[in-house]
């Protein structure tokens, strides 16, 4: 299983970014996938998750600003981030839980996911 994130960068507060996570090595369409972030000195936190049926779950801090989506034919997960705030600054990671028969119930718990990407940095300036 391999996950490769991209799309991070530096933006001003109020701006937007779209992160991508390209997956390989397993049946992507049947998996649960999610975005997590970790800021310096803080614990990793779940941001948004999506299951194999397309159901989503968001952290309260990003609800209404971030949108998670998946393109199964492209084996790619996305995170559209709008109205970015300085407190969104962190390393963003995608996590995956491969499954054969489908994965149901999007989770923001890091213990659920068994594979991780290397991360992409998002910096929001005030």
PDB file of C-alpha atoms in Angstrom:
ATOM      1  CA  UNK A   1       0.000   0.000   0.000  1.00  0.00           C
ATOM      2  CA  UNK A   2       1.344   3.408  -0.954  1.00  0.00           C
ATOM      3  CA  UNK A   3      -0.165   6.826  -0.323  1.00  0.00           C
ATOM      4  CA  UNK A   4       1.327  10.008  -1.773  1.00  0.00           C
ATOM      5  CA  UNK A   5       0.010  13.427  -0.737  1.00  0.00           C
ATOM      6  CA  UNK A   6       0.425  16.637  -2.701  1.00  0.00           C
ATOM      7  CA  UNK A   7      -1.051  20.111  -2.948  1.00  0.00           C
ATOM      8  CA  UNK A   8       0.230  21.726   0.208  1.00  0.00           C
ATOM      9  CA  UNK A   9       1.713  25.199   0.279  1.00  0.00           C
ATOM     10  CA  UNK A  10       1.559  28.629   1.836  1.00  0.00           C
ATOM     11  CA  UNK A  11      -1.554  30.773   1.570  1.00  0.00           C
ATOM     12  CA  UNK A  12      -2.956  33.841   3.256  1.00  0.00           C
ATOM     13  CA  UNK A  13      -5.816  33.589   5.698  1.00  0.00           C
ATOM     14  CA  UNK A  14      -9.095  33.305   3.824  1.00  0.00           C
ATOM     15  CA  UNK A  15      -7.488  31.504   0.919  1.00  0.00           C
ATOM     16  CA  UNK A  16      -8.014  27.995  -0.440  1.00  0.00           C
ATOM     17  CA  UNK A  17      -5.990  24.894  -1.173  1.00  0.00           C
ATOM     18  CA  UNK A  18      -6.839  21.451  -2.531  1.00  0.00           C
ATOM     19  CA  UNK A  19      -4.871  18.486  -1.246  1.00  0.00           C
ATOM     20  CA  UNK A  20      -4.620  15.204  -3.127  1.00  0.00           C
ATOM     21  CA  UNK A  21      -3.680  11.716  -1.966  1.00  0.00           C
ATOM     22  CA  UNK A  22      -2.941   9.143  -4.652  1.00  0.00           C
ATOM     23  CA  UNK A  23      -3.228   5.532  -3.548  1.00  0.00           C
ATOM     24  CA  UNK A  24      -1.821   2.332  -4.976  1.00  0.00           C
ATOM     25  CA  UNK A  25      -1.328  -1.285  -4.014  1.00  0.00           C
ATOM     26  CA  UNK A  26      -4.838  -2.180  -2.874  1.00  0.00           C
ATOM     27  CA  UNK A  27      -8.532  -2.010  -3.851  1.00  0.00           C
ATOM     28  CA  UNK A  28      -9.029   1.692  -3.273  1.00  0.00           C
ATOM     29  CA  UNK A  29     -12.783   1.788  -3.922  1.00  0.00           C
ATOM     30  CA  UNK A  30     -13.469  -0.603  -1.030  1.00  0.00           C
ATOM     31  CA  UNK A  31     -11.438   1.321   1.520  1.00  0.00           C
ATOM     32  CA  UNK A  32     -12.039   3.903   4.183  1.00  0.00           C
ATOM     33  CA  UNK A  33      -9.760   6.911   3.798  1.00  0.00           C
ATOM     34  CA  UNK A  34      -9.248  10.075   5.786  1.00  0.00           C
ATOM     35  CA  UNK A  35      -7.228  13.237   6.262  1.00  0.00           C
ATOM     36  CA  UNK A  36      -5.371  13.980   9.468  1.00  0.00           C
ATOM     37  CA  UNK A  37      -3.135  16.857  10.508  1.00  0.00           C
ATOM     38  CA  UNK A  38      -0.457  17.508  13.067  1.00  0.00           C
ATOM     39  CA  UNK A  39       0.845  20.890  14.106  1.00  0.00           C
ATOM     40  CA  UNK A  40       4.184  21.299  15.923  1.00  0.00           C
ATOM     41  CA  UNK A  41       3.813  20.396  19.572  1.00  0.00           C
ATOM     42  CA  UNK A  42       0.310  19.054  19.127  1.00  0.00           C
ATOM     43  CA  UNK A  43      -1.196  15.617  18.732  1.00  0.00           C
ATOM     44  CA  UNK A  44      -2.396  14.329  15.390  1.00  0.00           C
ATOM     45  CA  UNK A  45      -6.076  15.035  14.838  1.00  0.00           C
ATOM     46  CA  UNK A  46      -8.619  13.709  12.384  1.00  0.00           C
ATOM     47  CA  UNK A  47      -9.887  16.311   9.937  1.00  0.00           C
ATOM     48  CA  UNK A  48     -12.240  14.501   7.546  1.00  0.00           C
ATOM     49  CA  UNK A  49     -13.055  10.920   6.630  1.00  0.00           C
ATOM     50  CA  UNK A  50     -14.988   9.136   3.890  1.00  0.00           C
ATOM     51  CA  UNK A  51     -16.090   5.511   3.644  1.00  0.00           C
ATOM     52  CA  UNK A  52     -16.563   3.264   0.617  1.00  0.00           C
ATOM     53  CA  UNK A  53     -20.195   4.372   0.268  1.00  0.00           C
ATOM     54  CA  UNK A  54     -19.177   8.032   0.182  1.00  0.00           C
ATOM     55  CA  UNK A  55     -20.430   8.915   3.641  1.00  0.00           C
ATOM     56  CA  UNK A  56     -18.366  11.624   5.287  1.00  0.00           C
ATOM     57  CA  UNK A  57     -17.464  12.827   8.745  1.00  0.00           C
ATOM     58  CA  UNK A  58     -15.737  16.106   9.637  1.00  0.00           C
ATOM     59  CA  UNK A  59     -14.056  17.560  12.665  1.00  0.00           C
ATOM     60  CA  UNK A  60     -16.100  20.385  14.127  1.00  0.00           C
ATOM     61  CA  UNK A  61     -13.265  22.844  13.536  1.00  0.00           C
ATOM     62  CA  UNK A  62     -13.419  22.395   9.755  1.00  0.00           C
ATOM     63  CA  UNK A  63     -17.121  21.743   9.150  1.00  0.00           C
ATOM     64  CA  UNK A  64     -18.451  24.107   6.515  1.00  0.00           C
ATOM     65  CA  UNK A  65     -14.963  25.029   5.291  1.00  0.00           C
ATOM     66  CA  UNK A  66     -13.388  21.730   4.187  1.00  0.00           C
ATOM     67  CA  UNK A  67     -14.786  19.113   1.798  1.00  0.00           C
ATOM     68  CA  UNK A  68     -13.476  15.568   1.461  1.00  0.00           C
ATOM     69  CA  UNK A  69     -14.092  13.624  -1.739  1.00  0.00           C
ATOM     70  CA  UNK A  70     -12.774  10.587  -3.549  1.00  0.00           C
ATOM     71  CA  UNK A  71     -12.328   9.668  -7.194  1.00  0.00           C
ATOM     72  CA  UNK A  72     -12.279   5.883  -7.252  1.00  0.00           C
ATOM     73  CA  UNK A  73     -11.265   5.416 -10.935  1.00  0.00           C
ATOM     74  CA  UNK A  74      -8.259   7.655 -10.227  1.00  0.00           C
ATOM     75  CA  UNK A  75      -7.517   6.058  -6.826  1.00  0.00           C
ATOM     76  CA  UNK A  76      -7.322   9.563  -5.424  1.00  0.00           C
ATOM     77  CA  UNK A  77      -8.588  11.273  -2.280  1.00  0.00           C
ATOM     78  CA  UNK A  78      -9.064  15.030  -2.119  1.00  0.00           C
ATOM     79  CA  UNK A  79      -9.462  17.675   0.558  1.00  0.00           C
ATOM     80  CA  UNK A  80     -10.781  21.030  -0.606  1.00  0.00           C
ATOM     81  CA  UNK A  81      -9.924  23.617   2.026  1.00  0.00           C
ATOM     82  CA  UNK A  82     -11.618  27.015   1.896  1.00  0.00           C
ATOM     83  CA  UNK A  83     -11.606  30.000   4.255  1.00  0.00           C
ATOM     84  CA  UNK A  84      -8.295  28.854   5.671  1.00  0.00           C
ATOM     85  CA  UNK A  85      -7.222  30.133   9.074  1.00  0.00           C
ATOM     86  CA  UNK A  86      -3.758  30.362  10.664  1.00  0.00           C
ATOM     87  CA  UNK A  87      -4.810  27.585  13.064  1.00  0.00           C
ATOM     88  CA  UNK A  88      -5.139  25.248  10.059  1.00  0.00           C
ATOM     89  CA  UNK A  89      -1.346  25.336   9.695  1.00  0.00           C
ATOM     90  CA  UNK A  90      -0.050  21.769  10.025  1.00  0.00           C
ATOM     91  CA  UNK A  91       1.371  18.765   8.228  1.00  0.00           C
ATOM     92  CA  UNK A  92      -1.532  17.006   6.556  1.00  0.00           C
ATOM     93  CA  UNK A  93      -1.547  13.224   6.133  1.00  0.00           C
ATOM     94  CA  UNK A  94      -3.875  10.803   4.438  1.00  0.00           C
ATOM     95  CA  UNK A  95      -4.649   7.481   6.041  1.00  0.00           C
ATOM     96  CA  UNK A  96      -6.240   4.379   4.558  1.00  0.00           C
ATOM     97  CA  UNK A  97      -7.900   1.248   5.810  1.00  0.00           C
ATOM     98  CA  UNK A  98      -7.873  -1.212   2.923  1.00  0.00           C
ATOM     99  CA  UNK A  99     -10.830  -3.588   2.781  1.00  0.00           C
ATOM    100  CA  UNK A 100     -12.050  -6.203   0.337  1.00  0.00           C
ATOM    101  CA  UNK A 101     -15.815  -6.093   0.825  1.00  0.00           C
ATOM    102  CA  UNK A 102     -16.191  -2.409   1.582  1.00  0.00           C
ATOM    103  CA  UNK A 103     -15.560  -0.217   4.587  1.00  0.00           C
ATOM    104  CA  UNK A 104     -18.547   1.391   6.263  1.00  0.00           C
ATOM    105  CA  UNK A 105     -18.569   4.234   8.736  1.00  0.00           C
ATOM    106  CA  UNK A 106     -16.132   7.142   8.282  1.00  0.00           C
ATOM    107  CA  UNK A 107     -13.895   7.480  11.323  1.00  0.00           C
ATOM    108  CA  UNK A 108     -11.658  10.277  12.602  1.00  0.00           C
ATOM    109  CA  UNK A 109      -9.769   7.935  14.920  1.00  0.00           C
ATOM    110  CA  UNK A 110      -6.173   7.473  13.897  1.00  0.00           C
ATOM    111  CA  UNK A 111      -6.097   3.945  15.271  1.00  0.00           C
ATOM    112  CA  UNK A 112      -8.490   2.780  12.534  1.00  0.00           C
ATOM    113  CA  UNK A 113      -6.111   3.396   9.638  1.00  0.00           C
ATOM    114  CA  UNK A 114      -3.264   1.052   8.841  1.00  0.00           C
ATOM    115  CA  UNK A 115      -1.443   2.898   6.057  1.00  0.00           C
ATOM    116  CA  UNK A 116      -0.189   6.473   5.947  1.00  0.00           C
ATOM    117  CA  UNK A 117       1.349   8.875   3.482  1.00  0.00           C
ATOM    118  CA  UNK A 118       4.423  11.031   4.083  1.00  0.00           C
ATOM    119  CA  UNK A 119       2.458  14.247   4.510  1.00  0.00           C
ATOM    120  CA  UNK A 120       2.189  17.629   2.825  1.00  0.00           C
ATOM    121  CA  UNK A 121       2.733  20.923   4.641  1.00  0.00           C
ATOM    122  CA  UNK A 122       0.017  23.573   4.786  1.00  0.00           C
ATOM    123  CA  UNK A 123       0.934  27.000   6.126  1.00  0.00           C
ATOM    124  CA  UNK A 124      -1.645  29.761   6.517  1.00  0.00           C
ATOM    125  CA  UNK A 125      -0.321  33.260   7.165  1.00  0.00           C
ATOM    126  CA  UNK A 126      -2.315  35.950   8.910  1.00  0.00           C
TER     127      UNK A 126
END
